[in-house]
Amino acid sequence: MSIRRSAKIMLPLGVLLVVAAAVMRFYVVPSVSKLPSDLDVTNHYEGTGTLLDAAALQAGDAAHAVNSNVPVTLDRHTYVSGTHGDTAIVHDDFTVNAPGGISLPTNHTYAIDRKTMDAAAAPTGIEVEAHRGLTIGLPISPNPDTGYQLYDFATGTTVPMKYTGNSTVAGREVLDYLVESAGNLQDKAILAALPPTLPKAQLAGMAPLLPADLQAKLGAAAEALPDPVPLKYTVTSKFGLAADKALGTPVNGTLAMTIIANVDIAGKPVAIMPVMALDTKLTHDSIAQAADTAASTSRLLTIAAIAVPVVMAILGLALLVIGVMRRRPHSSHTPEHSDQSSVTTTTAN
């Protein structure tokens, strides 16, 4: 192959590689740097809890109506069922498990922006839970100066996420956040598992288990209370989140929640007793799995965002330089011919 012919191949190939590097860096990488369409992860929490035994309560067995400090586990299954452009339909399912075969599920479906991880408009025909704020994690490359907010499914409200600093979990740099919320219990699944009313006789039977001041309040208001007595529930929650500094995905976390049964006395809610209290943290195995996944995903993104475009650009530029050099005409060194002057022949006379 001639030098000039090889230059004709190298120049367009060099241009193609440079353009491909730019496309890879500025178009392909941003398109994959978002919530994946095949997300499917289950995290496990463990700890202790206080749980209402509804059957015992309905039977009038006040002494066994509440099981305190029992071992509990919390399974959180998060997965994407479909994507519509930059909108993902995400399912976030929680199930509390306790001794005696107790299982309390609460399932939530959200429309989430795959880049910002905030709420998105649901596609036509798909029913999701209305919400504002983050739900399953932070966006890629989270900024600690950003005032992120978290949607609390228990109260149906959006609360600020307090950034508390950086730390390291299982070899991954993380951003630590603390979230606290309080309000009326709005979660339909949890409410369905709790009694909406309590017969006055059962409430009176529970009086010996209550503090003295509360017994006095109930005693004074007993005649005015309807039968059955309506119950209202309030909930306080405290979430701890360690989000991967590069990906924004949860690497470690804690979840504490307390639900209180309240009775309306003289127009004011009076707390009777906790009917569910959880104090849990992510298991060691779930932390290790989350850290491993974050590490492998981060490596792939680094390769795609930096290594591959840089190598392609260098090869492209090298081909362009070589191609240009080969296209230059070679200078021919021919002997210089001086103009011949007329030779005057002198004839000797």
One Martini backbone bead per residue (centre of mass of N, CA, C, O) as a GRO file, in nm:
protein
  349
    1MET     BB    1   0.096   0.036   0.023
    2SER     BB    2   0.078   0.350  -0.012
    3ILE     BB    3   0.128   0.635   0.154
    4ARG     BB    4  -0.116   0.798   0.042
    5ARG     BB    5  -0.327   0.575   0.084
    6SER     BB    6  -0.298   0.549   0.394
    7ALA     BB    7  -0.383   0.844   0.451
    8LYS     BB    8  -0.679   0.814   0.349
    9ILE     BB    9  -0.746   0.624   0.595
   10MET     BB   10  -0.645   0.772   0.854
   11LEU     BB   11  -0.805   1.036   0.855
   12PRO     BB   12  -1.102   0.929   0.881
   13LEU     BB   13  -1.040   0.747   1.126
   14GLY     BB   14  -0.953   0.973   1.316
   15VAL     BB   15  -1.214   1.134   1.307
   16LEU     BB   16  -1.398   0.905   1.407
   17LEU     BB   17  -1.263   0.870   1.688
   18VAL     BB   18  -1.305   1.158   1.795
   19VAL     BB   19  -1.611   1.161   1.766
   20ALA     BB   20  -1.664   0.905   1.938
   21ALA     BB   21  -1.548   1.022   2.201
   22ALA     BB   22  -1.752   1.253   2.226
   23VAL     BB   23  -2.007   1.080   2.224
   24MET     BB   24  -1.935   0.906   2.469
   25ARG     BB   25  -1.901   1.142   2.679
   26PHE     BB   26  -2.174   1.339   2.601
   27TYR     BB   27  -2.402   1.093   2.545
   28VAL     BB   28  -2.369   0.804   2.651
   29VAL     BB   29  -2.299   0.845   2.951
   30PRO     BB   30  -2.553   1.013   3.037
   31SER     BB   31  -2.758   0.781   2.948
   32VAL     BB   32  -2.630   0.573   3.186
   33SER     BB   33  -2.635   0.799   3.426
   34LYS     BB   34  -2.878   0.617   3.567
   35LEU     BB   35  -3.141   0.457   3.640
   36PRO     BB   36  -3.183   0.139   3.603
   37SER     BB   37  -3.406  -0.085   3.439
   38ASP     BB   38  -3.285  -0.353   3.625
   39LEU     BB   39  -3.366  -0.297   3.901
   40ASP     BB   40  -3.293  -0.545   4.179
   41VAL     BB   41  -3.333  -0.514   4.532
   42THR     BB   42  -3.249  -0.663   4.860
   43ASN     BB   43  -3.297  -0.554   5.188
   44HIS     BB   44  -3.174  -0.609   5.530
   45TYR     BB   45  -3.319  -0.588   5.849
   46GLU     BB   46  -3.235  -0.556   6.208
   47GLY     BB   47  -3.400  -0.610   6.540
   48THR     BB   48  -3.640  -0.441   6.730
   49GLY     BB   49  -3.985  -0.475   6.877
   50THR     BB   50  -4.325  -0.343   6.883
   51LEU     BB   51  -4.636  -0.534   6.888
   52LEU     BB   52  -4.954  -0.577   6.795
   53ASP     BB   53  -5.216  -0.794   6.918
   54ALA     BB   54  -5.516  -0.799   6.782
   55ALA     BB   55  -5.642  -1.061   6.893
   56ALA     BB   56  -5.595  -1.003   7.195
   57LEU     BB   57  -5.745  -0.736   7.202
   58GLN     BB   58  -6.027  -0.845   7.105
   59ALA     BB   59  -6.026  -1.060   7.356
   60GLY     BB   60  -5.918  -0.886   7.618
   61ASP     BB   61  -5.593  -0.934   7.631
   62ALA     BB   62  -5.404  -0.698   7.760
   63ALA     BB   63  -5.134  -0.842   7.854
   64HIS     BB   64  -5.102  -0.953   7.522
   65ALA     BB   65  -5.135  -0.704   7.314
   66VAL     BB   66  -4.821  -0.644   7.367
   67ASN     BB   67  -4.505  -0.690   7.206
   68SER     BB   68  -4.193  -0.662   7.354
   69ASN     BB   69  -3.878  -0.687   7.244
   70VAL     BB   70  -3.870  -0.819   6.962
   71PRO     BB   71  -3.758  -0.984   6.704
   72VAL     BB   72  -3.676  -0.823   6.389
   73THR     BB   73  -3.754  -0.787   6.041
   74LEU     BB   74  -3.657  -0.607   5.730
   75ASP     BB   75  -3.785  -0.601   5.405
   76ARG     BB   76  -3.639  -0.451   5.100
   77HIS     BB   77  -3.799  -0.413   4.784
   78THR     BB   78  -3.633  -0.294   4.486
   79TYR     BB   79  -3.792  -0.204   4.168
   80VAL     BB   80  -3.815  -0.213   3.811
   81SER     BB   81  -4.094  -0.235   3.573
   82GLY     BB   82  -4.037   0.043   3.409
   83THR     BB   83  -3.975   0.253   3.116
   84HIS     BB   84  -4.006   0.620   3.015
   85GLY     BB   85  -3.738   0.711   2.944
   86ASP     BB   86  -3.676   0.917   3.234
   87THR     BB   87  -3.898   0.718   3.346
   88ALA     BB   88  -3.965   0.533   3.646
   89ILE     BB   89  -4.105   0.234   3.774
   90VAL     BB   90  -4.120   0.209   4.127
   91HIS     BB   91  -4.067  -0.040   4.378
   92ASP     BB   92  -4.140  -0.019   4.745
   93ASP     BB   93  -4.100  -0.291   4.964
   94PHE     BB   94  -4.230  -0.368   5.289
   95THR     BB   95  -4.137  -0.617   5.553
   96VAL     BB   96  -4.252  -0.724   5.860
   97ASN     BB   97  -4.091  -0.952   6.091
   98ALA     BB   98  -4.218  -1.190   6.335
   99PRO     BB   99  -4.297  -1.375   6.569
  100GLY     BB  100  -4.562  -1.597   6.479
  101GLY     BB  101  -4.595  -1.507   6.165
  102ILE     BB  102  -4.544  -1.212   6.134
  103SER     BB  103  -4.674  -0.996   5.858
  104LEU     BB  104  -4.597  -0.654   5.737
  105PRO     BB  105  -4.704  -0.500   5.458
  106THR     BB  106  -4.568  -0.226   5.239
  107ASN     BB  107  -4.659  -0.078   4.927
  108HIS     BB  108  -4.478   0.107   4.663
  109THR     BB  109  -4.545   0.340   4.385
  110TYR     BB  110  -4.328   0.513   4.153
  111ALA     BB  111  -4.241   0.813   3.983
  112ILE     BB  112  -3.908   0.848   3.841
  113ASP     BB  113  -3.634   1.026   3.791
  114ARG     BB  114  -3.339   0.891   3.661
  115LYS     BB  115  -3.153   1.146   3.740
  116THR     BB  116  -3.274   1.296   4.010
  117MET     BB  117  -3.485   1.100   4.182
  118ASP     BB  118  -3.739   1.237   4.152
  119ALA     BB  119  -4.029   1.325   4.079
  120ALA     BB  120  -4.268   1.212   3.832
  121ALA     BB  121  -4.459   1.177   3.571
  122ALA     BB  122  -4.701   0.970   3.493
  123PRO     BB  123  -4.791   0.761   3.283
  124THR     BB  124  -5.036   0.671   3.099
  125GLY     BB  125  -5.215   0.428   3.296
  126ILE     BB  126  -5.036   0.474   3.559
  127GLU     BB  127  -5.032   0.386   3.897
  128VAL     BB  128  -4.934   0.610   4.159
  129GLU     BB  129  -4.768   0.762   4.415
  130ALA     BB  130  -4.791   1.052   4.547
  131HIS     BB  131  -4.497   1.273   4.541
  132ARG     BB  132  -4.211   1.420   4.718
  133GLY     BB  133  -3.901   1.341   4.650
  134LEU     BB  134  -3.714   1.111   4.775
  135THR     BB  135  -3.683   0.735   4.810
  136ILE     BB  136  -3.415   0.528   4.713
  137GLY     BB  137  -3.218   0.778   4.642
  138LEU     BB  138  -2.959   0.934   4.501
  139PRO     BB  139  -2.796   1.085   4.281
  140ILE     BB  140  -2.551   1.106   4.085
  141SER     BB  141  -2.326   1.280   4.230
  142PRO     BB  142  -2.375   1.404   4.503
  143ASN     BB  143  -2.462   1.712   4.674
  144PRO     BB  144  -2.419   1.831   4.996
  145ASP     BB  145  -2.541   2.131   4.926
  146THR     BB  146  -2.798   1.996   4.878
  147GLY     BB  147  -3.148   2.011   4.961
  148TYR     BB  148  -3.258   1.737   5.035
  149GLN     BB  149  -3.555   1.524   5.005
  150LEU     BB  150  -3.790   1.313   5.180
  151TYR     BB  151  -4.018   1.060   5.145
  152ASP     BB  152  -4.278   0.982   5.379
  153PHE     BB  153  -4.494   0.718   5.381
  154ALA     BB  154  -4.632   0.732   5.664
  155THR     BB  155  -4.723   1.056   5.629
  156GLY     BB  156  -4.702   1.185   5.333
  157THR     BB  157  -4.427   1.346   5.350
  158THR     BB  158  -4.181   1.609   5.324
  159VAL     BB  159  -3.836   1.592   5.425
  160PRO     BB  160  -3.545   1.680   5.541
  161MET     BB  161  -3.198   1.631   5.474
  162LYS     BB  162  -2.936   1.578   5.698
  163TYR     BB  163  -2.615   1.668   5.678
  164THR     BB  164  -2.326   1.503   5.867
  165GLY     BB  165  -2.116   1.380   5.658
  166ASN     BB  166  -1.832   1.182   5.627
  167SER     BB  167  -1.753   0.837   5.530
  168THR     BB  168  -1.680   0.480   5.578
  169VAL     BB  169  -1.812   0.189   5.391
  170ALA     BB  170  -1.675  -0.083   5.288
  171GLY     BB  171  -1.466   0.119   5.121
  172ARG     BB  172  -1.680   0.354   5.099
  173GLU     BB  173  -1.767   0.661   5.018
  174VAL     BB  174  -1.984   0.868   5.221
  175LEU     BB  175  -2.302   1.016   5.280
  176ASP     BB  176  -2.451   1.157   5.564
  177TYR     BB  177  -2.790   1.103   5.688
  178LEU     BB  178  -3.074   1.271   5.851
  179VAL     BB  179  -3.418   1.164   5.927
  180GLU     BB  180  -3.717   1.339   6.040
  181SER     BB  181  -4.054   1.242   6.146
  182ALA     BB  182  -4.403   1.369   6.192
  183GLY     BB  183  -4.744   1.229   6.230
  184ASN     BB  184  -4.995   1.115   6.069
  185LEU     BB  185  -5.112   0.822   5.977
  186GLN     BB  186  -5.128   0.717   5.610
  187ASP     BB  187  -5.076   0.429   5.576
  188LYS     BB  188  -5.287   0.191   5.458
  189ALA     BB  189  -5.160  -0.082   5.538
  190ILE     BB  190  -5.112  -0.019   5.839
  191LEU     BB  191  -5.400   0.067   5.911
  192ALA     BB  192  -5.531  -0.214   5.837
  193ALA     BB  193  -5.368  -0.355   6.092
  194LEU     BB  194  -5.541  -0.158   6.263
  195PRO     BB  195  -5.758  -0.058   6.489
  196PRO     BB  196  -6.011   0.189   6.467
  197THR     BB  197  -6.131   0.057   6.731
  198LEU     BB  198  -6.246   0.050   7.088
  199PRO     BB  199  -6.384  -0.086   7.332
  200LYS     BB  200  -6.446   0.045   7.632
  201ALA     BB  201  -6.387  -0.210   7.802
  202GLN     BB  202  -6.097  -0.254   7.688
  203LEU     BB  203  -5.984   0.015   7.772
  204ALA     BB  204  -6.033  -0.031   8.075
  205GLY     BB  205  -5.855  -0.298   8.085
  206MET     BB  206  -5.582  -0.124   8.018
  207ALA     BB  207  -5.533   0.080   8.247
  208PRO     BB  208  -5.318  -0.075   8.435
  209LEU     BB  209  -5.088  -0.030   8.194
  210LEU     BB  210  -5.100   0.264   8.259
  211PRO     BB  211  -5.035   0.555   8.349
  212ALA     BB  212  -5.165   0.740   8.598
  213ASP     BB  213  -5.241   0.999   8.437
  214LEU     BB  214  -5.396   0.841   8.217
  215GLN     BB  215  -5.603   0.706   8.394
  216ALA     BB  216  -5.735   0.969   8.488
  217LYS     BB  217  -5.828   1.073   8.213
  218LEU     BB  218  -6.004   0.829   8.136
  219GLY     BB  219  -6.188   0.830   8.383
  220ALA     BB  220  -6.304   1.122   8.336
  221ALA     BB  221  -6.392   1.042   8.016
  222ALA     BB  222  -6.565   0.782   7.995
  223GLU     BB  223  -6.864   0.884   7.959
  224ALA     BB  224  -6.796   1.064   7.690
  225LEU     BB  225  -6.726   0.823   7.542
  226PRO     BB  226  -6.753   0.633   7.292
  227ASP     BB  227  -6.913   0.321   7.160
  228PRO     BB  228  -6.668   0.292   7.027
  229VAL     BB  229  -6.336   0.396   7.030
  230PRO     BB  230  -6.162   0.604   6.857
  231LEU     BB  231  -5.863   0.575   6.662
  232LYS     BB  232  -5.549   0.740   6.651
  233TYR     BB  233  -5.250   0.780   6.447
  234THR     BB  234  -4.910   0.815   6.519
  235VAL     BB  235  -4.580   0.908   6.373
  236THR     BB  236  -4.233   0.825   6.415
  237SER     BB  237  -3.925   0.897   6.233
  238LYS     BB  238  -3.587   0.744   6.172
  239PHE     BB  239  -3.329   0.811   5.939
  240GLY     BB  240  -3.041   0.642   5.814
  241LEU     BB  241  -2.791   0.756   5.562
  242ALA     BB  242  -2.553   0.595   5.336
  243ALA     BB  243  -2.423   0.749   5.055
  244ASP     BB  244  -2.276   0.717   4.777
  245LYS     BB  245  -2.054   0.947   4.647
  246ALA     BB  246  -2.090   0.855   4.338
  247LEU     BB  247  -2.406   0.721   4.318
  248GLY     BB  248  -2.626   0.746   4.577
  249THR     BB  249  -2.638   0.480   4.705
  250PRO     BB  250  -2.716   0.266   4.942
  251VAL     BB  251  -2.498   0.123   5.208
  252ASN     BB  252  -2.639   0.241   5.466
  253GLY     BB  253  -2.883   0.182   5.749
  254THR     BB  254  -3.165   0.318   5.931
  255LEU     BB  255  -3.477   0.219   6.118
  256ALA     BB  256  -3.717   0.418   6.297
  257MET     BB  257  -4.045   0.334   6.448
  258THR     BB  258  -4.346   0.500   6.588
  259ILE     BB  259  -4.672   0.391   6.695
  260ILE     BB  260  -4.960   0.572   6.812
  261ALA     BB  261  -5.230   0.555   7.017
  262ASN     BB  262  -5.528   0.762   7.008
  263VAL     BB  263  -5.743   0.972   7.211
  264ASP     BB  264  -6.025   1.169   7.217
  265ILE     BB  265  -6.009   1.443   7.457
  266ALA     BB  266  -6.159   1.727   7.444
  267GLY     BB  267  -6.021   1.767   7.140
  268LYS     BB  268  -5.768   1.586   7.230
  269PRO     BB  269  -5.493   1.406   7.185
  270VAL     BB  270  -5.427   1.089   7.351
  271ALA     BB  271  -5.180   0.893   7.447
  272ILE     BB  272  -5.170   0.547   7.508
  273MET     BB  273  -4.994   0.357   7.294
  274PRO     BB  274  -4.783   0.147   7.152
  275VAL     BB  275  -4.819  -0.061   6.844
  276MET     BB  276  -4.542   0.029   6.699
  277ALA     BB  277  -4.184  -0.062   6.714
  278LEU     BB  278  -3.878   0.028   6.547
  279ASP     BB  279  -3.523  -0.103   6.554
  280THR     BB  280  -3.311  -0.075   6.275
  281LYS     BB  281  -3.057  -0.242   6.065
  282LEU     BB  282  -2.838  -0.311   5.845
  283THR     BB  283  -2.693  -0.573   5.734
  284HIS     BB  284  -2.389  -0.697   5.664
  285ASP     BB  285  -2.460  -0.827   5.389
  286SER     BB  286  -2.600  -0.576   5.263
  287ILE     BB  287  -2.357  -0.390   5.279
  288ALA     BB  288  -2.161  -0.559   5.109
  289GLN     BB  289  -2.335  -0.567   4.853
  290ALA     BB  290  -2.361  -0.260   4.810
  291ALA     BB  291  -2.055  -0.204   4.787
  292ASP     BB  292  -1.992  -0.392   4.549
  293THR     BB  293  -2.189  -0.264   4.347
  294ALA     BB  294  -2.070   0.022   4.359
  295ALA     BB  295  -1.783  -0.050   4.266
  296SER     BB  296  -1.850  -0.179   3.988
  297THR     BB  297  -2.016   0.057   3.872
  298SER     BB  298  -1.797   0.275   3.900
  299ARG     BB  299  -1.592   0.145   3.713
  300LEU     BB  300  -1.763   0.145   3.455
  301LEU     BB  301  -1.808   0.453   3.445
  302THR     BB  302  -1.509   0.530   3.430
  303ILE     BB  303  -1.446   0.385   3.169
  304ALA     BB  304  -1.670   0.527   2.998
  305ALA     BB  305  -1.592   0.839   3.079
  306ILE     BB  306  -1.259   0.811   3.038
  307ALA     BB  307  -1.089   0.581   2.912
  308VAL     BB  308  -1.223   0.542   2.634
  309PRO     BB  309  -1.221   0.837   2.523
  310VAL     BB  310  -0.915   0.882   2.552
  311VAL     BB  311  -0.814   0.655   2.370
  312MET     BB  312  -0.970   0.739   2.117
  313ALA     BB  313  -0.849   1.024   2.093
  314ILE     BB  314  -0.551   0.946   2.071
  315LEU     BB  315  -0.574   0.766   1.821
  316GLY     BB  316  -0.703   0.978   1.637
  317LEU     BB  317  -0.473   1.191   1.651
  318ALA     BB  318  -0.248   1.007   1.552
  319LEU     BB  319  -0.372   0.950   1.272
  320LEU     BB  320  -0.382   1.243   1.181
  321VAL     BB  321  -0.080   1.305   1.192
  322ILE     BB  322   0.016   1.079   1.006
  323GLY     BB  323  -0.163   1.151   0.763
  324VAL     BB  324  -0.053   1.435   0.714
  325MET     BB  325   0.244   1.353   0.674
  326ARG     BB  326   0.184   1.158   0.425
  327ARG     BB  327   0.060   1.391   0.237
  328ARG     BB  328   0.322   1.508   0.200
  329PRO     BB  329   0.534   1.611  -0.021
  330HIS     BB  330   0.821   1.507  -0.160
  331SER     BB  331   1.124   1.635  -0.197
  332SER     BB  332   1.316   1.693  -0.486
  333HIS     BB  333   1.663   1.625  -0.559
  334THR     BB  334   1.792   1.815  -0.810
  335PRO     BB  335   2.006   1.923  -1.009
  336GLU     BB  336   2.163   2.209  -1.065
  337HIS     BB  337   2.109   2.438  -1.343
  338SER     BB  338   2.297   2.642  -1.500
  339ASP     BB  339   2.316   2.891  -1.697
  340GLN     BB  340   2.418   2.907  -2.013
  341SER     BB  341   2.657   3.070  -2.161
  342SER     BB  342   2.800   3.215  -2.401
  343VAL     BB  343   3.042   3.094  -2.616
  344THR     BB  344   3.345   3.238  -2.704
  345THR     BB  345   3.520   3.189  -2.985
  346THR     BB  346   3.862   3.208  -3.024
  347THR     BB  347   4.039   3.292  -3.300
  348ALA     BB  348   4.322   3.243  -3.408
  349ASN     BB  349   4.519   3.426  -3.616
   0.00000   0.00000   0.00000
